[in-house]
Structures are given as C-alpha cells and as structure tokens.
Amino acid sequence: MSIAPLAETPSAGAGETGSPELEPLPSWVFPPKEGFSAEDLDRLRGIPPHTELIDGTLVFVSPQTRFHALVLFLLHKELDQAAPAHLRVEREMTVKLGRRQRPEPDLVLLHAHAPSDLTRTFYEAADVLLAVEVVSAESETRDRERKPVLYAQAGIEHFWRIEEKDGRPVVYVYELDPATMTYALMGIHHDRLKISVPFDVDVDLTEIDDL
C-alpha cells in the first residue's frame, strides 16, 4: 500500500528553500506529567473512537474481529431479552472508575438509577451491575489482568470475561467478594451460559455458528 506524501505549504518567509509547514500535533500526543484525567476524554479533540483511559494513559483500540462483533451481538440480544425491567444493557460506553480510570467495557448491565440522557458519554461505577469484556489479541493483558482489578476495586458486582476457543465463545463468570474487593471465579461456560445471578440467563453459545 502506497502512502501519499504530505502536502507541502510554503511557510511565510520560507524563501527559496520552500520549507513545508507541518500541522501542529494534537495535545493528546503529549500527556501531562500526572497523566490524563477521566474528564480529559471529553475535552481532547481528535482522539480515535473508543479511546479508553487506564492508569492515566490513553489506550487506543485496534479494529475488532468478526468474532468479537458476533459475540457482542449475541450477548446483547439475549441479555436484553432476559433482563428484568429495572435493568438495561448497553454497549461500548466508558465507565468512570476513578480520577485516572475510564475504561470502556464491551457490554454493561446498568441499574435503573443510571442516567439515560442522550448526551451522556460515560457512566459512574455505581451505575454498573455487570461489566463484560471480549478478549482480543491486543487486549489480553488489560482484559485478563488490569481491568478486572479496576472493576472490582470500584465495586462492580459482576464481571464476565469472554475468550475464543475453536471459533466459539467461552464465558468466565466472576462475582465480587465484598470482603476483599476482588473477583471470585464462579464458573466457566463453554456451549451454554446458564446462571441465576445477577438474574436468570440461559444463552446457547453455539448460536454464534448461525450468525
């Protein structure tokens, strides 16, 4: 793939040298000494869609695979149908966990008290009952290690991590231990996700073959 050369615009006083005038770099290329804050995500201009903030550092998301998209479609549909009226399911919204933490779970299950205004760009940790992450090659460490710690410390009661095995999803279900503020593994589900907490869920994971 060829890359088009930068257009050169002679700068004032460049004279015969015709030095190109380069566009200034965006401010988010140079993070502040203390790192970015959760509020900065709404102020920074030009950052890529679905940018996350983890430990004060901007995290840019790679293009997602078809597996990732199909898993989210299946789970969103099934959870939306099964969730009680006081809960709702949303995709790809950031959650403010602290001053320097604003990750974007792939899927969240929200309490009834969560705001619903259409201009909202994030939710608070107290709004979220369940956070779901579908692991990608570039996000393995974040999804398996760092994000679960952050979600647990913020008090989010349930966390699901979804891995790919032989083209199908495997769902690792975790529940918060309030005494230690860490997650305990409650089960690993291969072909069928059938649980009763946080509500009755029964998903045929093999349906991904037909999507």
Tab-separated table of C-alpha atoms in Angstrom:
chain	number	residue	atom	x	y	z
A	1	MET	CA	0.000	0.000	0.000
A	2	SER	CA	1.460	3.341	-1.002
A	3	ILE	CA	1.368	6.308	1.322
A	4	ALA	CA	0.545	9.678	-0.124
A	5	PRO	CA	3.226	12.293	0.550
A	6	LEU	CA	2.433	15.154	2.866
A	7	ALA	CA	1.209	18.231	1.074
A	8	GLU	CA	3.760	20.985	1.414
A	9	THR	CA	2.674	24.531	2.016
A	10	PRO	CA	5.427	27.156	1.873
A	11	SER	CA	5.649	28.937	5.187
A	12	ALA	CA	5.875	32.693	5.474
A	13	GLY	CA	9.424	33.785	4.969
A	14	ALA	CA	10.478	30.348	3.765
A	15	GLY	CA	12.200	31.942	0.798
A	16	GLU	CA	13.643	29.749	-1.884
A	17	THR	CA	14.008	26.758	0.449
A	18	GLY	CA	10.216	26.244	0.473
A	19	SER	CA	10.245	24.538	3.884
A	20	PRO	CA	6.972	22.693	4.485
A	21	GLU	CA	4.679	23.966	7.196
A	22	LEU	CA	3.541	20.953	9.186
A	23	GLU	CA	0.245	20.733	11.016
A	24	PRO	CA	0.670	21.077	14.793
A	25	LEU	CA	0.463	17.820	16.728
A	26	PRO	CA	-2.691	17.281	18.806
A	27	SER	CA	-2.408	17.959	22.518
A	28	TRP	CA	-3.025	14.317	23.464
A	29	VAL	CA	0.284	13.306	21.872
A	30	PHE	CA	1.981	14.900	24.889
A	31	PRO	CA	0.354	13.631	28.119
A	32	PRO	CA	0.614	15.751	31.256
A	33	LYS	CA	3.176	14.686	33.838
A	34	GLU	CA	0.498	13.274	36.147
A	35	GLY	CA	-1.343	11.537	33.289
A	36	PHE	CA	-4.712	12.306	31.804
A	37	SER	CA	-7.857	12.528	33.933
A	38	ALA	CA	-11.240	10.925	33.293
A	39	GLU	CA	-12.655	14.318	32.340
A	40	ASP	CA	-9.960	14.813	29.695
A	41	LEU	CA	-11.586	12.193	27.429
A	42	ASP	CA	-14.423	14.643	26.784
A	43	ARG	CA	-12.084	17.610	26.242
A	44	LEU	CA	-9.421	16.159	23.976
A	45	ARG	CA	-10.106	16.792	20.303
A	46	GLY	CA	-9.296	14.288	17.592
A	47	ILE	CA	-8.746	11.190	19.705
A	48	PRO	CA	-9.829	7.964	17.963
A	49	PRO	CA	-13.276	6.495	18.739
A	50	HIS	CA	-13.486	4.119	21.731
A	51	THR	CA	-10.322	5.513	23.342
A	52	GLU	CA	-10.019	4.338	26.947
A	53	LEU	CA	-8.184	5.797	29.926
A	54	ILE	CA	-6.308	3.303	32.108
A	55	ASP	CA	-3.918	4.488	34.823
A	56	GLY	CA	-3.863	7.961	33.293
A	57	THR	CA	-2.788	6.647	29.877
A	58	LEU	CA	-4.833	6.785	26.684
A	59	VAL	CA	-5.461	3.347	25.200
A	60	PHE	CA	-6.389	3.171	21.526
A	61	VAL	CA	-8.464	0.216	20.372
A	62	SER	CA	-7.480	-1.836	17.327
A	63	PRO	CA	-10.083	-2.817	14.705
A	64	GLN	CA	-12.191	-5.630	16.147
A	65	THR	CA	-12.584	-9.093	14.650
A	66	ARG	CA	-15.804	-10.596	13.332
A	67	PHE	CA	-15.795	-12.998	16.301
A	68	HIS	CA	-15.782	-10.025	18.662
A	69	ALA	CA	-18.696	-8.391	16.836
A	70	LEU	CA	-20.786	-11.599	16.714
A	71	VAL	CA	-20.275	-12.357	20.413
A	72	LEU	CA	-21.431	-8.865	21.350
A	73	PHE	CA	-24.442	-9.116	19.058
A	74	LEU	CA	-25.476	-12.461	20.572
A	75	LEU	CA	-24.996	-11.423	24.193
A	76	HIS	CA	-26.611	-8.031	23.780
A	77	LYS	CA	-29.677	-9.611	22.210
A	78	GLU	CA	-30.014	-12.373	24.814
A	79	LEU	CA	-29.349	-10.203	27.852
A	80	ASP	CA	-31.689	-7.501	26.624
A	81	GLN	CA	-34.485	-10.071	26.331
A	82	ALA	CA	-33.780	-11.700	29.710
A	83	ALA	CA	-33.002	-8.654	31.859
A	84	PRO	CA	-35.692	-7.562	34.335
A	85	ALA	CA	-37.373	-4.207	33.776
A	86	HIS	CA	-35.181	-2.403	36.304
A	87	LEU	CA	-32.001	-3.213	34.359
A	88	ARG	CA	-30.823	-2.277	30.888
A	89	VAL	CA	-27.998	-3.373	28.599
A	90	GLU	CA	-25.688	-1.030	26.696
A	91	ARG	CA	-22.614	-1.454	24.521
A	92	GLU	CA	-19.307	0.370	24.346
A	93	MET	CA	-19.769	3.200	26.848
A	94	THR	CA	-16.922	4.261	29.083
A	95	VAL	CA	-17.237	3.906	32.856
A	96	LYS	CA	-15.553	6.346	35.241
A	97	LEU	CA	-13.884	4.282	37.950
A	98	GLY	CA	-11.626	6.960	39.396
A	99	ARG	CA	-9.750	10.146	38.575
A	100	ARG	CA	-7.370	8.403	36.148
A	101	GLN	CA	-9.536	5.422	35.159
A	102	ARG	CA	-12.188	5.402	32.450
A	103	PRO	CA	-12.190	2.093	30.571
A	104	GLU	CA	-14.791	1.080	28.028
A	105	PRO	CA	-16.306	-2.368	28.667
A	106	ASP	CA	-17.661	-4.120	25.602
A	107	LEU	CA	-21.021	-4.534	27.340
A	108	VAL	CA	-22.539	-3.220	30.573
A	109	LEU	CA	-25.643	-4.041	32.544
A	110	LEU	CA	-26.960	-0.890	34.203
A	111	HIS	CA	-29.084	-0.279	37.289
A	112	ALA	CA	-32.392	1.526	36.977
A	113	HIS	CA	-30.939	4.656	38.582
A	114	ALA	CA	-28.328	5.067	35.838
A	115	PRO	CA	-28.836	8.317	33.901
A	116	SER	CA	-30.412	7.973	30.467
A	117	ASP	CA	-29.830	11.393	28.907
A	118	LEU	CA	-28.792	11.132	25.262
A	119	THR	CA	-25.771	13.427	25.613
A	120	ARG	CA	-24.086	11.193	28.185
A	121	THR	CA	-20.566	9.979	27.325
A	122	PHE	CA	-19.845	7.795	30.376
A	123	TYR	CA	-21.377	6.092	33.395
A	124	GLU	CA	-20.248	6.003	37.010
A	125	ALA	CA	-19.139	2.720	38.562
A	126	ALA	CA	-22.210	2.802	40.841
A	127	ASP	CA	-24.433	2.674	37.738
A	128	VAL	CA	-22.991	-0.665	36.598
A	129	LEU	CA	-24.030	-4.121	37.821
A	130	LEU	CA	-22.095	-6.163	35.238
A	131	ALA	CA	-19.115	-5.420	33.001
A	132	VAL	CA	-18.308	-7.709	30.067
A	133	GLU	CA	-15.033	-7.874	28.143
A	134	VAL	CA	-14.431	-9.884	24.970
A	135	VAL	CA	-10.708	-10.617	24.855
A	136	SER	CA	-8.809	-9.665	21.702
A	137	ALA	CA	-5.189	-10.386	20.856
A	138	GLU	CA	-4.148	-6.791	21.563
A	139	SER	CA	-6.150	-6.528	24.799
A	140	GLU	CA	-5.276	-9.801	26.560
A	141	THR	CA	-3.337	-8.285	29.453
A	142	ARG	CA	-5.838	-5.478	30.021
A	143	ASP	CA	-8.914	-7.750	29.855
A	144	ARG	CA	-7.433	-10.610	31.883
A	145	GLU	CA	-5.464	-8.698	34.498
A	146	ARG	CA	-5.799	-4.931	34.805
A	147	LYS	CA	-9.453	-4.260	34.028
A	148	PRO	CA	-10.872	-6.914	36.416
A	149	VAL	CA	-8.846	-5.370	39.235
A	150	LEU	CA	-10.161	-1.902	38.434
A	151	TYR	CA	-13.782	-3.059	38.121
A	152	ALA	CA	-13.587	-4.959	41.408
A	153	GLN	CA	-11.962	-2.104	43.315
A	154	ALA	CA	-14.709	0.201	42.016
A	155	GLY	CA	-17.373	-2.151	43.432
A	156	ILE	CA	-18.887	-3.526	40.205
A	157	GLU	CA	-20.527	-6.729	41.419
A	158	HIS	CA	-20.229	-8.922	38.334
A	159	PHE	CA	-17.631	-9.366	35.599
A	160	TRP	CA	-17.594	-11.684	32.591
A	161	ARG	CA	-14.515	-12.364	30.505
A	162	ILE	CA	-15.099	-13.972	27.133
A	163	GLU	CA	-12.402	-15.873	25.274
A	164	GLU	CA	-12.416	-17.532	21.869
A	165	LYS	CA	-11.815	-21.289	21.590
A	166	ASP	CA	-12.245	-23.129	18.300
A	167	GLY	CA	-14.387	-20.309	16.950
A	168	ARG	CA	-16.811	-20.262	19.877
A	169	PRO	CA	-17.075	-18.118	22.997
A	170	VAL	CA	-16.045	-19.378	26.425
A	171	VAL	CA	-17.508	-17.262	29.240
A	172	TYR	CA	-15.661	-16.883	32.549
A	173	VAL	CA	-18.130	-15.649	35.163
A	174	TYR	CA	-16.889	-13.724	38.213
A	175	GLU	CA	-18.620	-12.316	41.280
A	176	LEU	CA	-17.308	-9.670	43.664
A	177	ASP	CA	-16.218	-10.702	47.163
A	178	PRO	CA	-17.110	-7.557	49.154
A	179	ALA	CA	-14.730	-8.505	51.972
A	180	THR	CA	-11.653	-8.394	49.750
A	181	MET	CA	-12.992	-6.310	46.832
A	182	THR	CA	-11.671	-8.936	44.417
A	183	TYR	CA	-13.464	-11.230	41.976
A	184	ALA	CA	-14.079	-14.916	42.612
A	185	LEU	CA	-14.461	-17.242	39.638
A	186	MET	CA	-17.968	-18.725	39.774
A	187	GLY	CA	-17.890	-20.827	36.608
A	188	ILE	CA	-16.559	-21.428	33.103
A	189	HIS	CA	-19.212	-21.873	30.413
A	190	HIS	CA	-18.489	-23.396	27.011
A	191	ASP	CA	-21.554	-24.263	24.925
A	192	ARG	CA	-24.233	-22.846	27.204
A	193	LEU	CA	-24.282	-19.934	29.624
A	194	LYS	CA	-26.883	-20.827	32.254
A	195	ILE	CA	-26.763	-18.844	35.514
A	196	SER	CA	-29.185	-17.369	38.031
A	197	VAL	CA	-27.099	-14.383	39.201
A	198	PRO	CA	-27.421	-11.428	38.678
A	199	PHE	CA	-30.648	-12.734	37.067
A	200	ASP	CA	-31.759	-15.825	35.167
A	201	VAL	CA	-29.683	-16.130	31.994
A	202	ASP	CA	-29.739	-19.038	29.544
A	203	VAL	CA	-27.743	-18.451	26.348
A	204	ASP	CA	-26.913	-21.055	23.735
A	205	LEU	CA	-23.362	-20.011	22.907
A	206	THR	CA	-23.272	-22.275	19.853
A	207	GLU	CA	-25.730	-19.897	18.145
A	208	ILE	CA	-22.693	-17.929	17.054
A	209	ASP	CA	-22.278	-20.580	14.331
A	210	ASP	CA	-25.522	-19.403	12.702
A	211	LEU	CA	-24.916	-15.661	12.817
